[in-house]
Amino acid sequence: MNHRAHPHNTSMTTPPPHLYGRWRHDPFLTVGTVIAKMWWPIWRPLAPLRPTEADDGVTTVRLIGREVVAEDENVVALTFAAPDGGLLARWHPGAHLDLLLPSGRMREYSLCGDPADRNTYRIAVRRIPDGGGGSIEVHDALRVGDLVSIKGPRNAFPLAVPGHGSPAQSLRFVAAGIGITPILPMLAAADRFGLDWSMIYTGRTSESIPFQQELARYGDKVTIWTDDRHGLPTMEDLLGPVDPETGRAPSGLAVYCCGPVPMLERLRTHLGDRPDIELHYERFSPPPVENGVPFTVTLASTGQEIPVAADQTALAAILKVLPSVPYSCQQGFCGTCKVRTLAGEPDHRDNILTEPERAEGMFLTCVSRSAGGNVTVDL
């Protein structure tokens, strides 16, 4: 995934329905697991992988590789290693890093390498000219040999393996553009475990879609779908072949999607009455504000009052005045934008603050709002 606040954010404002499923014994996969562990020793117990808590520790890594991975040259893959050649922290498919850039910006990017490789981390970043500046800095300022600070890995988009943490019988991956990054390690896992899986990979043009050569090894399991050649995909295109008896997506499917909000909303609406299908997702961008009411944020340091519109986040409004305010996921689970409220009652809409933190007045500006009137924050 590209960074979770500009056009490629992972996102889950609330955990999607049926995220982890139930344990179901599967003799075939039990044998397959033993075999897979020989190929992929770090997978460890194939129980449901819960999203991990944020790791506040900062690690220094060295950029050792830079590769252009899309024909339009707007996506670069960066490979990092420990400066002393040591082993890096373990991670699982769906995980991401917080990248602390030289400017002070912090951005989140999905890990898209091999979790079995403890020697390197790989991310991929699409240049977003009208984004928050993070992607441009990655493209233009980071050079091979540079030391970079990171946090993590963390995982808010874990793969629940069918038969081991998920009742699903087959996997359907849906990726759009740079949304392929968290999906790539999942494909490798599904293939190594011999799972029943397929994927549709969408994009505007073939030239804009990264990692096509890497995906070629999966043959017809992967369908490349571009808007300029095929038009927008239908729901049947996204979910794959329908059950011939029902004319609908087959029961026992687990869908993993990383893409823009409209695509996710279409899937959520379409699968809203299908409790027999799991939907797991990350977003390209922040979710729309729901049930928003206008309010005002007051900056304690200056007394300046900043109006927040009904369809706007407090973070978006604050950034217009203080563009250097730190943020990352813009979806309420990384904690980067956390500030203390000094007056007013917050309407908490995040997933990570503890009750003691809320009692102390902590507030995530990217998703939370005022419960009424003005909120004064320690900025």
PDB file of C-alpha atoms in Angstrom, residues 30 53 119 221 225 237 274 285 317 344 353 355:
ATOM      1  CA  THR A  30      -2.862 -29.284   8.238  1.00  0.00           C
ATOM      2  CA  GLU A  53      -0.378  -2.558  18.326  1.00  0.00           C
ATOM      3  CA  ASN A 119      17.403  -9.379   5.710  1.00  0.00           C
ATOM      4  CA  LYS A 221      -4.754 -16.927 -11.647  1.00  0.00           C
ATOM      5  CA  TRP A 225      -7.970  -5.288 -16.137  1.00  0.00           C
ATOM      6  CA  ASP A 237     -15.546  -9.028 -12.801  1.00  0.00           C
ATOM      7  CA  ARG A 274     -23.790 -12.074   2.270  1.00  0.00           C
ATOM      8  CA  SER A 285      -7.643   7.329   0.879  1.00  0.00           C
ATOM      9  CA  ALA A 317      -8.796  21.818   8.507  1.00  0.00           C
ATOM     10  CA  GLY A 344     -14.539  20.747  24.813  1.00  0.00           C
ATOM     11  CA  LEU A 353      -7.109   5.126  22.072  1.00  0.00           C
ATOM     12  CA  GLU A 355     -10.061   4.569  27.955  1.00  0.00           C
TER      13      GLU A 355
END
